[in-house]
Coordinates of C-alpha atoms in Angstrom, one line a residue:
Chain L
X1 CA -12.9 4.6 -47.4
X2 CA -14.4 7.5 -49.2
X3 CA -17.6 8.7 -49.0
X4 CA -18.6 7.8 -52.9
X5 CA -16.4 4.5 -52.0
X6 CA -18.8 3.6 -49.2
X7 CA -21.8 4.3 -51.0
X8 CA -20.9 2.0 -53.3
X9 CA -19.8 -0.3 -51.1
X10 CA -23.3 -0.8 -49.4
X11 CA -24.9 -0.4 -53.0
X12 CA -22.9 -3.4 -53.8
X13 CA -24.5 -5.8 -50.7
X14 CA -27.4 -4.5 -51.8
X15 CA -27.4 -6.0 -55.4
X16 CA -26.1 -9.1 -53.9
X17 CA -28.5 -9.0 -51.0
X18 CA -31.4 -8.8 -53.6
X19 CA -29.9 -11.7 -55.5
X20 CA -29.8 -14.0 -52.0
X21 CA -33.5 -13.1 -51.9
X22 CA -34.1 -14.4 -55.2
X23 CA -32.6 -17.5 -54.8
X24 CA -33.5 -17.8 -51.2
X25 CA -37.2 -15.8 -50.6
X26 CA -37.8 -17.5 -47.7
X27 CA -34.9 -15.0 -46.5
X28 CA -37.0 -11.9 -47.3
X29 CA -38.6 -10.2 -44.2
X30 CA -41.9 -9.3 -45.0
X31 CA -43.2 -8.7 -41.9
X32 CA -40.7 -5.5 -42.1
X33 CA -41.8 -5.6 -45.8
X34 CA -45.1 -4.7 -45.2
X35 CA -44.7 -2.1 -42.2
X36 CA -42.8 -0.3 -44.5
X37 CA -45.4 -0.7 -47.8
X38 CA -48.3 0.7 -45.8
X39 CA -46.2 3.5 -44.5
X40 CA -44.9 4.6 -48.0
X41 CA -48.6 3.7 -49.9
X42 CA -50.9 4.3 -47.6
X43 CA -49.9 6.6 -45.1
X44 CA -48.5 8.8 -48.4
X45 CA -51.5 8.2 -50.7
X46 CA -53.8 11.6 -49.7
X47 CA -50.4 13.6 -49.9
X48 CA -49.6 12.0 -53.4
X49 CA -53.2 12.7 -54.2
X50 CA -53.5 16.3 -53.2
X51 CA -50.5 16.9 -55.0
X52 CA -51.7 15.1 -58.1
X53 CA -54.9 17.1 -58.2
X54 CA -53.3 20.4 -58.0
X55 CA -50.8 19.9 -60.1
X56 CA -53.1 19.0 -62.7
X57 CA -55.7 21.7 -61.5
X58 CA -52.9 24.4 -62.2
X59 CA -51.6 22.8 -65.8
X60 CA -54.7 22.6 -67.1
X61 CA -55.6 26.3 -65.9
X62 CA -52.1 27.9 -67.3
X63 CA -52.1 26.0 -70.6
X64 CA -55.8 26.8 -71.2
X65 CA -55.4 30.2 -70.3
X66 CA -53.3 30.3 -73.3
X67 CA -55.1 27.7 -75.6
X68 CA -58.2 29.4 -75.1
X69 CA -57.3 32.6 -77.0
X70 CA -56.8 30.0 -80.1
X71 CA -60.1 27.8 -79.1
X72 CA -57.7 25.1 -78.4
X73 CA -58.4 24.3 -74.9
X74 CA -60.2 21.1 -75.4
X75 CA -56.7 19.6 -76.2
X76 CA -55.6 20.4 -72.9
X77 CA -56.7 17.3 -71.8
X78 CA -54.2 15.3 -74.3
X79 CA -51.3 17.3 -72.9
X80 CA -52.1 17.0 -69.7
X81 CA -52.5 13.3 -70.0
X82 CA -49.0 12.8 -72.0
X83 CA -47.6 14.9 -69.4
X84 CA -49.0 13.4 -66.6
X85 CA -48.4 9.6 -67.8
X86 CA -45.1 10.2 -68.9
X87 CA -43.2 12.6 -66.9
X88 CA -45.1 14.3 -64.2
X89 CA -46.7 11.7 -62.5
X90 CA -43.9 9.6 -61.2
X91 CA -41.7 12.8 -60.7
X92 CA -43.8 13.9 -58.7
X93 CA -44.8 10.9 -56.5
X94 CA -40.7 10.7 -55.9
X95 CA -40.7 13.7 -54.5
X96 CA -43.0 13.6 -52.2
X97 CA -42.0 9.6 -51.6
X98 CA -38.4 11.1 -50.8
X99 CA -39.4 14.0 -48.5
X100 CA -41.7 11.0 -46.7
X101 CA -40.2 7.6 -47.4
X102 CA -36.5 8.5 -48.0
X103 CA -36.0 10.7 -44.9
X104 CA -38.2 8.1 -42.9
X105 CA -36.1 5.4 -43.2
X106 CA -32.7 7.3 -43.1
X107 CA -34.0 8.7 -39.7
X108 CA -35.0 5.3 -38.4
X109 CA -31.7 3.5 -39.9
X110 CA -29.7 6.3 -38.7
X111 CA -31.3 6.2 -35.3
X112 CA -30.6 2.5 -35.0
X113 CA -27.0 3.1 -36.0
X114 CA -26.8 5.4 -32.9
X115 CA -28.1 2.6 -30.5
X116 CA -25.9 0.1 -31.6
X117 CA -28.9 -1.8 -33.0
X118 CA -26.9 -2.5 -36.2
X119 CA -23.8 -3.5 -34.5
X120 CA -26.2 -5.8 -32.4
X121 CA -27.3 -7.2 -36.1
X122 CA -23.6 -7.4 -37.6
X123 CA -22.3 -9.1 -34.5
X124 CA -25.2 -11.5 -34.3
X125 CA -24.4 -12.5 -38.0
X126 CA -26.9 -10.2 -40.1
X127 CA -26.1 -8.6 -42.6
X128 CA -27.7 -4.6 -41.9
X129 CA -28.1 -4.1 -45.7
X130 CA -30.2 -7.8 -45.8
X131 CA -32.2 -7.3 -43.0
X132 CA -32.9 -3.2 -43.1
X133 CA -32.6 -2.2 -46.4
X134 CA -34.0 -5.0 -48.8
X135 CA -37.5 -4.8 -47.3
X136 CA -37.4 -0.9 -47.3
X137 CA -36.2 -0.3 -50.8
X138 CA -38.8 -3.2 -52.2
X139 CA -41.6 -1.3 -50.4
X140 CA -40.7 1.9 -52.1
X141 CA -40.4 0.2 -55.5
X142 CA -43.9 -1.9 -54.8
X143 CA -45.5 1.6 -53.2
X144 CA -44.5 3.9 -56.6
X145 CA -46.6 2.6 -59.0
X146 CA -49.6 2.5 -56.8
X147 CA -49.1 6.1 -55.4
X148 CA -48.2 7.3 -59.3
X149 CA -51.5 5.9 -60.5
X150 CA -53.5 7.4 -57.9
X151 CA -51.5 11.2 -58.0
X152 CA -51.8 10.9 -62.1
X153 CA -55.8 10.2 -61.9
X154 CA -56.4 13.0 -59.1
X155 CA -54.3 15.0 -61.7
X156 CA -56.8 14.3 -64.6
X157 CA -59.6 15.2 -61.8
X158 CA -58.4 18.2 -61.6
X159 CA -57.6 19.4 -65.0
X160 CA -61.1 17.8 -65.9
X161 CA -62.3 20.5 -63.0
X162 CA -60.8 23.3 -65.2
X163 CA -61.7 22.7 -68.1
X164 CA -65.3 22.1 -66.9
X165 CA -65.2 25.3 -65.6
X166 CA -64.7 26.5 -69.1
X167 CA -67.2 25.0 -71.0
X168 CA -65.3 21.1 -72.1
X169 CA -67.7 18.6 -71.2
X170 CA -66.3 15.8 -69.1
X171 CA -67.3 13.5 -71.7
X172 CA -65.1 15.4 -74.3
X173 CA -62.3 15.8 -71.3
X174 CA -62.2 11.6 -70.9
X175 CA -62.3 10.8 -75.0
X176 CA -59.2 13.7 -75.6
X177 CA -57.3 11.9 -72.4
X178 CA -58.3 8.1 -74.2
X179 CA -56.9 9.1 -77.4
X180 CA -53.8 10.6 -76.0
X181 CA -52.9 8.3 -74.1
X182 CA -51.6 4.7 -74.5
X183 CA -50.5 1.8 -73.1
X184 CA -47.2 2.3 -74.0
X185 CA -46.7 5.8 -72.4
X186 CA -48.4 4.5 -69.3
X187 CA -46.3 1.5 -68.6
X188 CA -43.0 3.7 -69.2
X189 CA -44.3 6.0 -66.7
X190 CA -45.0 3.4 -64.5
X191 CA -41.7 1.4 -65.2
X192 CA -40.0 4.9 -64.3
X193 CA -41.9 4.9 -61.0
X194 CA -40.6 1.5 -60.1
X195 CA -36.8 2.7 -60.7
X196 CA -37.6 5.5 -58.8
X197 CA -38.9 4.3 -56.0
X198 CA -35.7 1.8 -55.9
X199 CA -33.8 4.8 -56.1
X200 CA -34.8 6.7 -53.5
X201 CA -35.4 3.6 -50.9
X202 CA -31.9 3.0 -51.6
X203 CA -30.7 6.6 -50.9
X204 CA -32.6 7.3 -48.1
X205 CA -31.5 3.6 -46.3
X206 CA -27.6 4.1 -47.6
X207 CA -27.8 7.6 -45.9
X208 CA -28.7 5.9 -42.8
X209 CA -26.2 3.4 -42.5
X210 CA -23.8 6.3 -43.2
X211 CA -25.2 8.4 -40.2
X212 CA -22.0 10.0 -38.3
X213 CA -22.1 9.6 -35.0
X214 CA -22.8 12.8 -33.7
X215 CA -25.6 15.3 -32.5
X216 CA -26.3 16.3 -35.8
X217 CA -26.0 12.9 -37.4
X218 CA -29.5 11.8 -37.8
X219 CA -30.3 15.2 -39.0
X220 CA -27.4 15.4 -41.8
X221 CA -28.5 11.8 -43.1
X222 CA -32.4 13.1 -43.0
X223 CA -31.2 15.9 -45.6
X224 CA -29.2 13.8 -47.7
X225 CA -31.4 11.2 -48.1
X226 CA -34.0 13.7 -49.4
X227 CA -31.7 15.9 -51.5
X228 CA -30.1 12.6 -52.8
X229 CA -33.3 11.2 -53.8
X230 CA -35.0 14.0 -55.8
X231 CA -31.3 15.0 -57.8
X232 CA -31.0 11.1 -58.4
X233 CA -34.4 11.0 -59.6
X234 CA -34.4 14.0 -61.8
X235 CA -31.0 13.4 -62.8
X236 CA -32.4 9.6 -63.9
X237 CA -35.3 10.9 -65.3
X238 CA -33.3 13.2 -67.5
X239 CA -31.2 10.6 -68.4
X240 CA -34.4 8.5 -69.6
X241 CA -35.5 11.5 -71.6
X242 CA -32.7 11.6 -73.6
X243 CA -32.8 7.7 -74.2
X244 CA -36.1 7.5 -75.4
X245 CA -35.2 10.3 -77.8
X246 CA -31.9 8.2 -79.3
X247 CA -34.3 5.5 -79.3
X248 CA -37.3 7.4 -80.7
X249 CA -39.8 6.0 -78.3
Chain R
X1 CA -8.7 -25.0 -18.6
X2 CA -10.1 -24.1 -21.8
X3 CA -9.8 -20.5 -23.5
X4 CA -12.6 -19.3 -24.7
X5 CA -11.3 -16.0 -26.0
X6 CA -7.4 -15.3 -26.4
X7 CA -5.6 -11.5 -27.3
X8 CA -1.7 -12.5 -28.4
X9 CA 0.3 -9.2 -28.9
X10 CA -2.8 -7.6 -29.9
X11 CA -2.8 -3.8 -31.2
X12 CA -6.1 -2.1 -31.0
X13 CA -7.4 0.9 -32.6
X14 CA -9.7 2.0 -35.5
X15 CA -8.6 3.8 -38.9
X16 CA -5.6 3.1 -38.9
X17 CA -5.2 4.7 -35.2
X18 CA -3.3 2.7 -32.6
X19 CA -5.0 3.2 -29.0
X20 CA -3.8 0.1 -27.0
X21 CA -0.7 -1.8 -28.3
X22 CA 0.8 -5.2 -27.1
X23 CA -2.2 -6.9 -25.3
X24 CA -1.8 -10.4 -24.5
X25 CA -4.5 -12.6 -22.3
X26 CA -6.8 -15.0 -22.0
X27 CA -10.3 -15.8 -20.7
X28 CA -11.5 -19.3 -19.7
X29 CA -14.7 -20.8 -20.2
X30 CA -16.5 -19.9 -17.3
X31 CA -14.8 -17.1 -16.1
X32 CA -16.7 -13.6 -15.5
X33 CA -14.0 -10.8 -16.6
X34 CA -13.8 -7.3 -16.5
X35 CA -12.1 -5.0 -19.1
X36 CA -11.4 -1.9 -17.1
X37 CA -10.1 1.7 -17.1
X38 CA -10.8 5.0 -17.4
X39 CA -12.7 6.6 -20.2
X40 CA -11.0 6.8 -23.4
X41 CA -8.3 4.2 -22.2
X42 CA -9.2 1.8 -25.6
X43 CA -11.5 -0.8 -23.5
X44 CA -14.6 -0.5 -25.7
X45 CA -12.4 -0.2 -29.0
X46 CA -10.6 -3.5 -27.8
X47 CA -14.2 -5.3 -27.3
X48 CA -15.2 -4.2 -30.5
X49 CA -12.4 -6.5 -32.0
X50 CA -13.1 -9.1 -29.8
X51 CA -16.8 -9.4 -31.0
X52 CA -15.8 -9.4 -34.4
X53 CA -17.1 -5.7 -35.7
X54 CA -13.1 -4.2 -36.5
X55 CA -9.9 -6.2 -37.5
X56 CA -7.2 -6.0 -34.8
X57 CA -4.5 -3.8 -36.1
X58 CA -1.7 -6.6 -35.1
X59 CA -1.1 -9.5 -33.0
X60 CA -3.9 -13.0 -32.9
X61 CA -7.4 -12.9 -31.2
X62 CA -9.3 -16.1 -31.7
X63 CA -12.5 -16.4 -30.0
X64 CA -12.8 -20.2 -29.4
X65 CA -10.2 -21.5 -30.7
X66 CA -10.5 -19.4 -34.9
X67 CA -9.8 -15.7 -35.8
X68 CA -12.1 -13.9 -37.2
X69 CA -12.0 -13.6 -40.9
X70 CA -14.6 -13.7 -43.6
X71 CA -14.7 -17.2 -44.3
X72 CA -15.6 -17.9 -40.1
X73 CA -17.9 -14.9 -39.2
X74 CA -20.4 -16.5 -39.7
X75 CA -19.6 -19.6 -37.6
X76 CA -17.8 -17.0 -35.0
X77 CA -21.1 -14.7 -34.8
X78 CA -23.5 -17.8 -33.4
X79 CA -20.8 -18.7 -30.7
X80 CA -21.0 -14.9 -29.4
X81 CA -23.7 -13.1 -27.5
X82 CA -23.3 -9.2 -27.1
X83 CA -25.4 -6.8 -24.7
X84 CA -24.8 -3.2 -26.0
X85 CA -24.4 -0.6 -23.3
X86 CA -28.4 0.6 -24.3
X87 CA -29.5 -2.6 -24.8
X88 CA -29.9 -2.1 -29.0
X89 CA -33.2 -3.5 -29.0
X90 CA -35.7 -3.5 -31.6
X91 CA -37.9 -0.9 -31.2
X92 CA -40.1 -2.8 -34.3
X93 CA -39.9 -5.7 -32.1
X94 CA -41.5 -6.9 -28.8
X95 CA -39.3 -8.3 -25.9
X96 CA -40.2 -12.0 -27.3
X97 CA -39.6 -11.1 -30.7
X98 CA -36.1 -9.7 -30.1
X99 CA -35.1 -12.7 -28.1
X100 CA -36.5 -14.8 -30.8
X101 CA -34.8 -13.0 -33.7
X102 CA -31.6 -14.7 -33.1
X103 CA -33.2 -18.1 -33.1
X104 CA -35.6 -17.3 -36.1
X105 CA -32.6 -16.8 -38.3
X106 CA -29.9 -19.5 -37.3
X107 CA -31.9 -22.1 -35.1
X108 CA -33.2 -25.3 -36.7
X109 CA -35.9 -25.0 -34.0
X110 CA -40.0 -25.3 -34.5
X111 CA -41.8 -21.9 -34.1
X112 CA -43.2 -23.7 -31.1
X113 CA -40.0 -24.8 -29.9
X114 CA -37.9 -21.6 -30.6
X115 CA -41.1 -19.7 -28.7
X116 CA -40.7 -21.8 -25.7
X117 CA -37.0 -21.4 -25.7
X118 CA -37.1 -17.0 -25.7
X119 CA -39.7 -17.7 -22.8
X120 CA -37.6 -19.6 -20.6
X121 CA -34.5 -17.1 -21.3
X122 CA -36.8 -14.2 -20.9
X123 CA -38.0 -16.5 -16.8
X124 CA -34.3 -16.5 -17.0
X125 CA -33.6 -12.8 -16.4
X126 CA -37.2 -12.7 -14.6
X127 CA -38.8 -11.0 -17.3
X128 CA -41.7 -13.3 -18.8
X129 CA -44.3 -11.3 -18.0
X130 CA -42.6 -8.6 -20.1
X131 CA -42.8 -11.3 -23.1
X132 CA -45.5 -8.9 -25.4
X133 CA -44.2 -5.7 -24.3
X134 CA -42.6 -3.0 -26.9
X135 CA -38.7 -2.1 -25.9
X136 CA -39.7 1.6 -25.3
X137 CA -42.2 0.2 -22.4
X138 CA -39.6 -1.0 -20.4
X139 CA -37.1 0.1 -18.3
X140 CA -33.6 0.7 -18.8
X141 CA -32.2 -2.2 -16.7
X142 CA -35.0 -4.1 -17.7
X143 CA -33.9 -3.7 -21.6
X144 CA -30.4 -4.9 -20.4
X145 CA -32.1 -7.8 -19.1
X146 CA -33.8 -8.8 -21.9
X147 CA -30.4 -8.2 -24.1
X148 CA -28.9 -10.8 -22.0
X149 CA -31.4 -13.1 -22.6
X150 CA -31.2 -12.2 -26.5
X151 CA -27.1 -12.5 -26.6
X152 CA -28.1 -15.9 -24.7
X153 CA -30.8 -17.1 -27.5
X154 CA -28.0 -19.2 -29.6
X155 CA -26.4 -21.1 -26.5
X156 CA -22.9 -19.0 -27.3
X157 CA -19.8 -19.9 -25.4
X158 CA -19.1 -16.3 -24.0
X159 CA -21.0 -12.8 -23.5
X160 CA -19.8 -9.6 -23.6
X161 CA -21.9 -7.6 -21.8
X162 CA -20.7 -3.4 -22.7
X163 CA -20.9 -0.9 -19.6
X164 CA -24.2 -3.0 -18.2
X165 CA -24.3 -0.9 -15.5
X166 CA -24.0 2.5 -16.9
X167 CA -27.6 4.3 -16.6
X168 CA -28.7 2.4 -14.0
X169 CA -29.5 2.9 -10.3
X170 CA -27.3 1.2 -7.6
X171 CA -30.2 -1.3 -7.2
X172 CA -30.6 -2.1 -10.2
X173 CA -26.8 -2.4 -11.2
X174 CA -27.0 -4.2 -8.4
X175 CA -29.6 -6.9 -9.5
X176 CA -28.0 -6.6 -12.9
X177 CA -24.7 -8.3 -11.2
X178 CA -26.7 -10.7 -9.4
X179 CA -28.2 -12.0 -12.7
X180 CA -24.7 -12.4 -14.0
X181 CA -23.4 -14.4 -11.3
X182 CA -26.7 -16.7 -11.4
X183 CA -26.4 -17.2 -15.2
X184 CA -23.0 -18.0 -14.7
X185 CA -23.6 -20.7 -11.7
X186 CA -26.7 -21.9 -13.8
X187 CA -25.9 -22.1 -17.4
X188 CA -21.9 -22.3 -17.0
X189 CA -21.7 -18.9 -19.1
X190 CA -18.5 -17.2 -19.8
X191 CA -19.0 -13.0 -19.6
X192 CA -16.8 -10.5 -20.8
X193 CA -17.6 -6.8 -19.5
X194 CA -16.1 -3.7 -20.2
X195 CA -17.1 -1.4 -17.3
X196 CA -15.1 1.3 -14.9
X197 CA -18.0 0.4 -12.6
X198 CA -16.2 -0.8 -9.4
X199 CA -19.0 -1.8 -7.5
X200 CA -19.7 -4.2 -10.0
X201 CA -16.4 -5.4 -10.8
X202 CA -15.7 -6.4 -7.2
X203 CA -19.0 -7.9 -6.7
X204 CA -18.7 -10.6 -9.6
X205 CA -15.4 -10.3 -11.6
X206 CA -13.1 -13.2 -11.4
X207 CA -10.3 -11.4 -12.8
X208 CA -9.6 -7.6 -14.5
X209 CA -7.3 -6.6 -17.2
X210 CA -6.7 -2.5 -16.1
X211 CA -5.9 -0.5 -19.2
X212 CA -4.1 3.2 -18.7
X213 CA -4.8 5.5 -22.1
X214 CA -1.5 7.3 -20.6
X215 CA 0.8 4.4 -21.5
X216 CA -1.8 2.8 -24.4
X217 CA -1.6 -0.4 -22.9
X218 CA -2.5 -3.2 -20.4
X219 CA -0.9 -2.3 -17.3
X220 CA -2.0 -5.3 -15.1
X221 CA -4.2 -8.5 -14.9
X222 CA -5.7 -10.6 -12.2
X223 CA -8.3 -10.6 -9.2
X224 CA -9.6 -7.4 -8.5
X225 CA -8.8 -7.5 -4.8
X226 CA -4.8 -9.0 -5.7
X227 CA -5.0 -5.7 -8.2
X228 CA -6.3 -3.2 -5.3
X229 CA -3.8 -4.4 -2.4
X230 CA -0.7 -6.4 -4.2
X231 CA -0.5 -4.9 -7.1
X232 CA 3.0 -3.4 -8.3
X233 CA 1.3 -1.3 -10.8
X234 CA 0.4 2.4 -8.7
X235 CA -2.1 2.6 -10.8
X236 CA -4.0 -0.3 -11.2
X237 CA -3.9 0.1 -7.0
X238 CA -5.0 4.1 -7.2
X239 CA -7.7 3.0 -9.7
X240 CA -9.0 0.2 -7.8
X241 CA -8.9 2.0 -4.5
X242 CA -10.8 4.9 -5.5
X243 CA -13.8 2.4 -5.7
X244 CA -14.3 2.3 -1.9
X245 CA -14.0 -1.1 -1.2
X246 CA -9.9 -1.8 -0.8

């Protein structure tokens, strides 16, 4: 089978793993479930937050470099809060989700492959994708939004940082990011960080069922599932973009 | 006698990739017996069709009595127990809880009863007081152990037991073949081992089918010491000999 082949292959048990679940929850293993939620939510929230707060430190700082010469910079607060609602914030939290998560639980699937472990699964009637994959891709969905949320308001604490530093109130700061924002934008974003997460618990679990192996097998499915994950998710994101602009949203 | 596990003509191999072809025998229920050869002579790839995880390239292998196919997998899979040459435990998972995983998922068992049944297969292979321990706290003939008594968990008619004394002292090989033969006088288990471990072989196979990767094929059956002295086959005999004990 080829490699795109396979991939689809186990993306196909998946969807009809998740639909067995559905029907059947008491089939769901959330013991393994929530292992792998605190791993990917709490163990990643002060990464996700760090990088929330300086990415929004050094937006704010750039654009009001600029805005300032106009005596604009108050309204860096609204583009910093479309931008972080919208786009930023659940890029961003899949990144660092698919350099932690994603290569995680390739590693740990690929390392099972290697022992036999999912052989010992297969032959004692479980279905690998069931039992490893369902709870780890649910935890990445369920952990995205959580860790997005966070990273997006450590991003508005930092912009708000900045702009203090240049003479916005706080007060001022808040009402610009209120009035910018709305429900709308913020449940996209969040919406996005739920397909996201799917996306790269998927990858990063597909790339270690397809470990090789070899020496260098664990290794080459750590990469991929981490390269896979952030081109899926920017290529996805794109692809939203472009939606929402046919659709004027 | 009954057959528990049956090869008819049986090609082995994996993509498309013949490594043993024409294999024909049977096991009965009860029997301890030994898949053996040198490395790379097919044994493992032929156990790995005979526990269900790659389609035989031709001939018939039923494992009591069906073939495996889609529609009995799942039926097949609870009347098989496996122990992996590392053991394949779960590393997530205590000793307990990897013994009880098999009976969590397919035994209509209380949690009480299917908690009393892993502790009497883990007093089994002497290891109860290893019940709460993690996999990577044990030792590696003590993580065979434990397999044994997780291939056990569903009552199957035959275990295939994969190299179970590779990485092991002589001792504890040693023990390890004990356990086999007492399991088998006890619970009236059938075990299927692939090994090249003569030692072993000689201390608790009933009968050996010897596999040559020269010729890709079976190149004799029967009780190890018939296949060390009688044997027509001069390599069976060579192979056999070479073990010290003929």
């Amino acid at each position: 089978m080829s490699a795109f082949g396979e991939r689809m292959s186990y993306l196909g048990e998946a969807v009809a793993s998740a639909m067995s679940v559905a029907i059947h929850p008491r089939r769901f293993r959330f013991g393994d479930f929530a292992l792998a939620f605190q791993r990917a939510a709490c163990d990643g929230l002060p990464v996700c937050m760090g990088m929330g707060f300086l990415l929004g430190l050094i937006l704010a700082f750039e654009s009001a470099v600029s805005l300032r010469t106009f005596g604009l910079h108050s309204y860096v607060a609204a583009l910093l809060a479309i931008g972080l609602f919208r786009e930023l914030g659940p890029i961003i939290t899949a990144i660092v989700l698919a350099g932690r998560s994603g290569s995680a639980f390739a590693a740990e699937i690929g390392a099972m492959k290697t022992d036999d472990e999912l052989d010992a699964l297969s032959t004692m009637g479980l279905a690998p994708v069931g039992f490893l994959v369902m709870p780890r891709v649910a935890a990445a969905a369920l952990a995205m939004p959580v860790l997005t949320i966070f990273a997006e308001l450590s991003g508005l604490v930092g912009g708000a940082l900045v702009l203090a530093a240049m003479d916005v109130p706080p007060v001022v700061f808040w009402s610009n990011v209120v009035s910018a924002s709305s429900a709308f934008i913020i449940a996209l974003g969040l919406a996005k960080s739920v397909l996201f997460g799917a996306m790269v618990g998927l990858i990063g679990c597909i790339a270690g069922l397809r470990t090789r192996m070899s020496a260098d097998g664990v290794g080459v499915s750590t990469t991929a599932a981490v390269v896979g994950g952030i081109v899926s998710v920017a290529v996805a994101d794109g692809v939203i973009a472009v939606l929402c602009h046919v659709w004027n949203i | 006698m009954e057959h528990i596990v049956e090869l008819e003509h049986v090609d082995a191999g994996y993509g498309g990739k013949t490594v043993l072809s024409d294999v024909s025998f049977s096991v009965e229920r009860g029997e301890i017996f030994a898949l053996l050869g040198g490395s790379g002579c097919g044994k493992s790839t032929l156990m790995k069709h005979m526990i269900g995880l790659n389609p035989v390239l031709a001939g018939r292998l039923t494992v009591a009595g069906e073939e495996w196919s889609a529609a009995s997998r799942a039926r097949l899979c609870r009347r098989i127990g496996v122990m992996y040459q590392s053991g394949a435990l779960f590393g997530s998972m205590t000793c307990l809880g990897n013994v009880m995983l098999p009976l969590e998922e397919f035994s209509p068992l209380s949690r009480r009863e299917r908690r009393a049944k892993a502790m009497e297969l883990l007093a089994s292979v002497g290891l109860e007081d290893a019940a709460g321990k993690m996999p990577a706290e044990i030792s590696g003939g003590m993580k065979k152990r434990v397999a044994i008594a997780r291939a056990m968990a569903l009552d199957p008619d035959v275990v295939f037991l994969d190299e179970p004394g590779a990485g092991l002292d002589p001792l504890t090989s040693s023990a390890l073949d004990e356990l086999v033969l007492r399991l088998r006088e006890e619970r009236g288990m059938t075990f299927i081992m692939v090994t090249h471990e003569l030692d072993s072989i000689f201390a608790t196979a009933d009968r050996c089918a010897v596999f040559d990767a020269a010729r890709r094929s079976m190149v004799a059956l029967g009780a190890p010491r018939w296949l060390a002295d009688e044997c027509e086959d001069e390599f069976t005999r060579m192979f056999l000999r070479r073990g010290g004990r003929a």
